[in-house]
Amino acid sequence: MHDIRLIRDDPAAFDAGLARRGVAAASERLLALDAARRDAITRSEAAMAERNAASKEVGKAKASGDEAEFERLRALVGQKKDEIARLDEEAKSRDAELRAELLGLPNLPLADVPEGEDEDGNVELHRRGAPPSFDFAPKEHFDIPGVRAGMDFETAAKLSGARFVLLTGAIARIHRALAQFMLETHISENGLLEVNGPVMVREEAMIGTGQLPKFGEDSYLLREGLWLIPTSEVTLTNIVQGDILDEATLPRRMTAHSLCFRSEAGSAGRDTSGMLRQHQFEKVEMVSVTHPDKGEEELERMRGCAEDILDRLGLAYRTMTLCAGDMGFGARKTYDLEVWLPGQDTYREISSVSFCGDFQARRMNARYRPEGGGKPDFVHTLNGSGLAVGRTLIAVLENGQREDGSVALPEALAPWLGGRTHLSAAGELV
């Protein structure tokens, strides 16, 4: 959420930031609501002062026997009480309107974010690794002979409908090994704290990270009023909701492996084959809560953590700096990591790493207390996939496929696969 004081100070800059994101100017209506709210508060305070002054005179009038003045002052006190209640309600109403408007507006991009309206405006930062060459036409993951027996879409559809998958046997084990490998790397080498948290959260948590109120159709609301998380960014970031943290405890770096749920609203017809776009999937998420001076530095660190996973798996990828028009709602700057998928002959997103500044912290009221004293200030938050487990499984299978239908697996996974490094054409680990 945005700081209304900054909008007051430079409304033109605020509107210019929104324009970079393809959003119409909003400062005029925001400032009108703010002015109405502040005017109601000012008038309420003036009425309260008048009521207090009259209250003090009531006793004097009574004591002096001036019955007419006593009745006049008593009536004035009652009038002012009613006026204060009305003005307070007006201020509360204007404040709610202002908050609703602010909650619906995206974060503003950093100055170094590229201009652009969509993915065509994204800028490549670098490429790592070379896509493998094949002496045969590479298949998509679901068509590789060694994979078919362990990746069952028909049974999943019988159980749950479209865009679900049932992983069994060796494929389920490789999927689990990938998550364990990612977690262990982030915990033991990148210094992240492992968290196992709930996948059902209150509405306030979804508001805190920006999924609500604007994007409710993208997630699942349960009848109990809880939401299924679209990513454990929601759980991890909201751990500090409403808290005032000691500066010495920053940064707080966390990771979690969790189920994630997305309705994929508006994505009909896109990536319907295979398990690239599912309603239920798994991710290893990274979240950092930092001092405001360290947020952009932390973004580069987190990007490096995600890239390192791909490097260790031997997968070719490119890192893109997203343009202003293609970033997520809560981001000020985002890197997308795109892994090479031979079956599609293209790069596809496998991780987004985003710096949110104080945007989420304001929504959550998450602050820190400076070590040297002073007023608490808002923390900065970041999040990133480290990585999407299902998409990493796709990449591992497609890049390691062999003409005979078998798959060579990354050596990095061997400790979690009992030392096995291949998937046979029959679907067995060998």
XYZ file of C-alpha atoms in Angstrom:
430
model
C 0.000 0.000 0.000
C 1.149 3.523 -0.682
C 2.030 6.286 1.768
C -0.544 9.062 1.306
C 2.001 11.578 2.580
C 4.282 10.862 -0.371
C 1.354 11.282 -2.744
C 0.581 14.662 -1.145
C 4.208 15.732 -1.509
C 4.527 14.790 -5.203
C 1.292 13.716 -6.875
C 2.795 14.062 -10.354
C 5.562 11.572 -9.557
C 3.003 9.120 -8.173
C 0.857 9.318 -11.301
C 3.950 8.974 -13.482
C 4.843 5.763 -11.638
C 1.345 4.396 -12.184
C 1.526 5.339 -15.866
C 4.649 3.201 -16.249
C 2.528 0.284 -15.062
C -0.308 1.081 -17.456
C -2.571 2.413 -14.701
C -4.515 5.662 -14.972
C -3.622 8.647 -12.798
C -5.127 8.361 -9.327
C -3.639 11.152 -7.222
C -6.527 13.594 -7.732
C -9.215 11.298 -6.345
C -6.913 10.003 -3.611
C -6.060 13.493 -2.446
C -9.745 14.515 -2.572
C -10.639 11.622 -0.255
C -7.669 12.454 1.952
C -8.699 16.111 2.139
C -12.288 15.181 3.030
C -11.050 12.793 5.713
C -8.690 15.352 7.212
C -11.363 18.097 7.091
C -13.801 15.876 8.989
C -11.129 15.136 11.592
C -10.321 18.851 11.957
C -13.979 19.801 12.366
C -14.469 16.990 14.882
C -11.534 18.234 16.929
C -12.914 21.791 16.843
C -16.349 20.551 17.965
C -14.718 18.579 20.751
C -12.896 21.675 21.952
C -16.177 23.590 21.978
C -17.909 20.763 23.843
C -15.140 20.614 26.441
C -15.251 24.379 26.957
C -19.028 24.337 27.333
C -18.837 21.405 29.750
C -16.584 23.415 32.007
C -19.045 26.339 32.046
C -22.087 24.180 32.801
C -21.104 23.775 36.462
C -20.436 27.474 36.861
C -23.837 28.392 35.438
C -25.546 25.899 37.737
C -23.661 27.194 40.766
C -24.522 30.823 39.979
C -28.210 29.998 39.624
C -28.331 31.142 35.982
C -30.830 28.500 34.855
C -31.171 29.892 31.314
C -27.403 29.800 30.721
C -27.229 26.352 32.301
C -29.843 24.991 29.890
C -28.204 26.705 26.904
C -24.806 25.207 27.725
C -26.234 21.774 28.419
C -28.005 21.833 25.051
C -24.782 22.969 23.352
C -22.878 20.075 24.907
C -25.471 17.645 23.533
C -25.357 19.240 20.091
C -21.592 19.064 19.980
C -21.641 15.436 21.101
C -23.926 14.568 18.174
C -21.797 16.659 15.804
C -18.605 14.896 16.926
C -20.194 11.471 16.389
C -21.346 12.472 12.890
C -17.952 13.900 11.926
C -16.098 10.899 13.331
C -18.303 8.607 11.260
C -17.668 10.773 8.202
C -13.888 10.619 8.776
C -14.086 6.860 9.280
C -16.052 6.455 6.057
C -13.618 8.600 4.051
C -10.701 6.712 5.575
C -12.225 3.380 4.504
C -12.760 4.718 0.977
C -9.186 5.946 0.823
C -7.807 2.645 2.096
C -9.875 0.698 -0.433
C -8.525 2.863 -3.244
C -4.942 2.500 -2.072
C -5.266 -1.280 -1.667
C -6.264 -1.582 -5.317
C -3.268 0.246 -6.760
C -0.040 -1.571 -7.714
C 3.400 -0.797 -6.384
C 5.537 1.750 -8.222
C 8.573 0.545 -10.216
C 12.114 1.506 -9.308
C 13.801 4.004 -11.604
C 16.036 1.349 -13.199
C 13.156 -0.943 -14.162
C 12.863 -1.086 -17.985
C 9.968 0.598 -19.726
C 7.429 -1.633 -21.427
C 3.817 -2.792 -21.452
C 4.219 -6.590 -21.440
C 6.768 -9.409 -21.700
C 8.078 -7.986 -24.970
C 9.588 -5.160 -22.915
C 11.573 -7.435 -20.602
C 15.360 -7.169 -20.795
C 17.754 -10.109 -20.631
C 20.313 -9.752 -17.855
C 22.362 -12.835 -18.723
C 22.279 -16.459 -19.863
C 23.893 -19.397 -18.132
C 24.574 -22.832 -19.588
C 23.996 -24.084 -23.101
C 20.789 -25.842 -24.156
C 21.549 -29.519 -24.889
C 21.716 -30.710 -28.473
C 19.866 -33.875 -29.453
C 20.274 -36.317 -32.357
C 16.512 -36.800 -32.240
C 13.429 -34.641 -31.831
C 13.147 -34.019 -28.058
C 9.788 -34.720 -26.493
C 7.765 -32.803 -23.961
C 7.960 -34.251 -20.455
C 4.659 -36.130 -20.578
C 5.620 -37.922 -23.822
C 8.970 -39.299 -22.637
C 8.553 -43.105 -22.364
C 10.268 -43.382 -18.988
C 7.973 -40.686 -17.570
C 4.553 -41.832 -18.786
C 3.942 -44.517 -16.163
C 4.621 -42.122 -13.297
C 2.761 -39.016 -14.544
C -0.948 -39.772 -14.685
C -3.304 -37.006 -15.780
C -6.324 -39.214 -16.466
C -6.580 -40.593 -12.938
C -6.000 -37.109 -11.514
C -8.844 -35.806 -13.689
C -11.086 -38.584 -12.366
C -10.250 -37.478 -8.840
C -10.192 -33.716 -9.195
C -10.809 -32.545 -12.756
C -8.529 -30.824 -15.235
C -5.124 -29.366 -14.376
C -4.176 -31.879 -11.720
C -1.594 -34.670 -11.926
C -0.936 -37.902 -10.058
C 2.786 -38.600 -9.673
C 3.786 -42.128 -8.724
C 6.855 -44.299 -8.351
C 10.138 -42.917 -9.637
C 8.621 -39.642 -10.871
C 7.140 -38.895 -7.441
C 10.512 -39.683 -5.890
C 12.401 -37.390 -8.278
C 9.882 -34.639 -7.545
C 10.426 -35.091 -3.797
C 14.207 -35.227 -4.255
C 14.144 -31.892 -6.038
C 12.290 -30.243 -3.137
C 14.678 -31.772 -0.592
C 17.708 -30.677 -2.604
C 16.408 -27.112 -2.863
C 15.531 -26.893 0.820
C 18.831 -28.316 2.003
C 20.794 -25.919 -0.219
C 18.890 -22.887 1.027
C 19.109 -23.951 4.665
C 22.679 -25.230 4.880
C 24.411 -22.938 2.399
C 22.249 -19.845 1.916
C 21.390 -19.306 5.577
C 17.607 -19.392 5.283
C 15.420 -20.538 8.169
C 13.165 -23.462 7.270
C 9.497 -22.892 8.079
C 6.640 -25.374 7.834
C 3.515 -23.264 7.978
C -0.200 -23.440 7.252
C -1.519 -23.465 3.695
C -4.834 -21.974 4.814
C -4.749 -18.333 5.898
C -7.083 -15.566 6.973
C -8.205 -12.812 4.639
C -5.885 -10.341 6.381
C -2.854 -12.384 5.314
C -3.939 -12.354 1.665
C -4.484 -8.593 1.870
C -1.062 -8.187 3.478
C 0.847 -9.604 0.519
C -1.445 -8.143 -2.156
C -3.524 -11.103 -3.319
C -6.649 -9.364 -2.018
C -8.808 -7.490 -2.616
C -7.963 -7.224 -6.319
C -7.081 -10.804 -7.259
C -9.505 -12.899 -5.279
C -10.623 -14.851 -8.355
C -7.093 -16.223 -8.748
C -7.242 -18.088 -5.423
C -9.520 -20.505 -3.587
C -11.780 -19.356 -0.747
C -12.929 -22.091 1.632
C -16.361 -22.043 3.241
C -14.773 -21.395 6.644
C -13.538 -18.029 5.346
C -9.934 -19.162 5.013
C -7.967 -18.962 1.763
C -5.697 -21.595 0.254
C -2.321 -19.967 -0.324
C -1.228 -19.352 -3.940
C 2.358 -19.394 -2.649
C 3.972 -19.681 0.775
C 5.088 -16.069 0.295
C 1.737 -15.321 1.957
C 2.485 -17.424 5.024
C 6.139 -16.466 5.424
C 5.738 -12.716 4.879
C 2.761 -12.435 7.223
C 4.733 -13.954 10.089
C 5.759 -10.357 10.876
C 2.253 -8.929 10.397
C 1.550 -6.306 13.069
C 4.976 -6.736 14.697
C 7.661 -4.249 15.649
C 10.971 -6.059 15.143
C 14.301 -5.217 16.720
C 16.650 -3.880 14.052
C 19.328 -6.335 15.204
C 17.114 -9.242 14.063
C 17.148 -8.058 10.435
C 17.392 -9.459 7.875
C 15.054 -12.359 8.472
C 15.520 -14.938 5.723
C 13.070 -17.813 5.464
C 12.264 -20.705 3.167
C 9.398 -23.173 2.948
C 8.371 -26.103 0.805
C 4.611 -26.071 0.452
C 1.598 -26.949 -1.592
C 0.287 -23.972 -3.562
C -3.151 -23.465 -5.088
C -4.201 -21.241 -7.980
C -7.475 -21.135 -9.832
C -5.684 -20.053 -13.029
C -8.572 -17.685 -13.737
C -8.325 -16.273 -17.242
C -5.774 -18.858 -18.409
C -8.154 -21.116 -20.346
C -6.392 -22.723 -23.276
C -2.888 -21.878 -22.063
C -0.401 -24.672 -21.327
C -3.145 -27.227 -20.918
C -0.884 -30.158 -21.837
C 1.318 -31.642 -19.133
C 1.981 -30.203 -15.701
C 3.297 -26.756 -16.583
C 0.191 -24.931 -15.332
C -1.690 -26.697 -12.537
C -4.292 -25.794 -9.930
C -2.207 -27.537 -7.239
C 1.579 -27.524 -7.285
C 4.602 -27.277 -5.008
C 7.223 -24.602 -4.563
C 10.211 -23.930 -2.415
C 9.755 -20.280 -1.554
C 12.222 -17.714 -0.234
C 11.178 -14.621 1.742
C 13.363 -11.902 3.241
C 12.371 -9.146 5.663
C 15.035 -6.447 5.668
C 16.087 -3.006 6.788
C 15.011 -0.368 4.206
C 18.646 0.352 3.333
C 19.309 -3.299 2.430
C 16.299 -4.251 0.309
C 17.782 -3.812 -3.166
C 21.011 -5.515 -2.104
C 18.953 -8.434 -0.782
C 17.216 -8.738 -4.162
C 20.530 -9.509 -5.839
C 21.377 -12.036 -3.141
C 18.059 -13.830 -3.548
C 18.414 -13.894 -7.317
C 21.785 -15.558 -6.834
C 20.269 -18.186 -4.521
C 17.668 -19.133 -7.135
C 20.192 -19.162 -9.974
C 22.513 -21.382 -7.952
C 19.874 -24.133 -7.832
C 19.677 -24.131 -11.626
C 23.473 -24.084 -11.917
C 23.805 -27.122 -9.645
C 21.200 -28.996 -11.659
C 23.073 -28.233 -14.868
C 20.094 -26.545 -16.506
C 20.418 -23.806 -19.103
C 18.509 -20.645 -18.243
C 18.312 -16.929 -18.768
C 17.574 -14.194 -16.243
C 15.225 -11.425 -17.313
C 14.626 -8.024 -15.735
C 10.908 -7.479 -16.040
C 9.638 -4.237 -17.509
C 7.285 -2.002 -15.553
C 4.174 -3.287 -17.319
C 4.929 -6.993 -16.765
C 5.731 -6.981 -13.050
C 3.482 -8.451 -10.398
C 1.128 -6.210 -8.428
C 3.309 -5.855 -5.319
C 6.759 -5.603 -6.917
C 9.050 -2.642 -7.395
C 11.578 -4.729 -9.310
C 11.472 -8.343 -10.475
C 13.842 -10.842 -12.023
C 12.357 -13.820 -13.835
C 14.500 -16.937 -14.245
C 13.516 -18.831 -17.377
C 14.724 -22.397 -17.864
C 15.260 -24.039 -21.252
C 12.622 -26.645 -22.130
C 13.716 -28.716 -25.160
C 10.223 -30.144 -25.674
C 8.874 -26.641 -26.286
C 12.107 -25.330 -27.811
C 11.945 -22.208 -25.652
C 12.678 -20.706 -22.247
C 9.895 -20.795 -19.647
C 9.616 -19.079 -16.263
C 10.729 -21.176 -13.303
C 11.231 -18.449 -10.694
C 10.309 -14.827 -10.036
C 12.338 -12.905 -7.469
C 10.806 -9.597 -6.418
C 11.644 -6.589 -4.269
C 8.497 -5.031 -2.772
C 9.958 -2.182 -0.712
C 7.576 -1.184 2.091
C 4.469 -1.909 -0.005
C 3.540 -5.151 1.775
C 4.828 -3.927 5.135
C 2.363 -1.030 5.087
C -0.494 -3.394 4.320
C 0.631 -5.667 7.186
C 1.774 -2.866 9.528
C 5.153 -4.603 9.920
C 7.834 -2.325 11.347
C 11.228 -2.363 13.010
C 12.635 -0.389 15.949
C 15.951 1.380 15.166
C 18.815 0.281 17.400
C 19.723 3.843 18.320
C 16.173 4.719 19.268
C 13.647 6.686 17.304
C 10.276 6.077 15.729
C 9.566 2.580 14.346
C 9.665 2.431 10.544
C 8.374 -0.034 7.980
C 10.525 -2.996 6.987
C 11.113 -3.981 3.367
C 10.036 -7.366 2.034
C 11.187 -9.638 -0.793
C 10.074 -12.964 -2.148
C 11.171 -15.459 -4.766
C 10.777 -19.043 -5.896
C 13.721 -21.172 -5.099
C 12.342 -22.971 -7.193
C 8.939 -24.089 -8.510
C 9.311 -27.839 -7.937
C 6.994 -29.101 -10.680
C 8.517 -26.888 -13.348
C 11.992 -27.939 -12.249
C 10.896 -31.568 -12.621
C 9.756 -30.799 -16.171
C 13.110 -29.180 -16.967
C 15.143 -32.040 -15.486
C 13.181 -34.655 -17.419
C 13.186 -32.835 -20.754
C 16.833 -31.791 -20.671
C 18.028 -35.224 -19.558
C 15.985 -37.302 -22.001
C 17.653 -39.874 -24.239
C 16.529 -41.291 -27.559
C 15.697 -44.670 -26.007
C 13.169 -43.044 -23.674
C 15.374 -42.996 -20.594
C 16.453 -39.874 -18.685
C 19.856 -38.933 -17.265
C 19.313 -37.191 -13.933
C 21.477 -34.453 -12.360
C 24.239 -35.705 -10.068
C 23.036 -33.170 -7.482
C 19.952 -35.310 -6.851
C 21.814 -38.579 -6.287
C 21.946 -38.249 -2.450
C 18.123 -38.150 -2.371
C 17.689 -40.949 -4.908
C 19.765 -43.607 -3.198
C 22.716 -42.838 -5.470
C 20.710 -43.493 -8.629
C 21.333 -41.179 -11.562
C 19.048 -42.443 -14.337
C 15.393 -43.069 -15.067
C 15.037 -46.084 -17.333
C 12.746 -46.222 -20.350
C 10.576 -48.506 -18.234
C 10.195 -45.771 -15.586
C 12.528 -47.180 -12.941
C 15.387 -45.492 -11.095
C 18.723 -47.111 -11.930
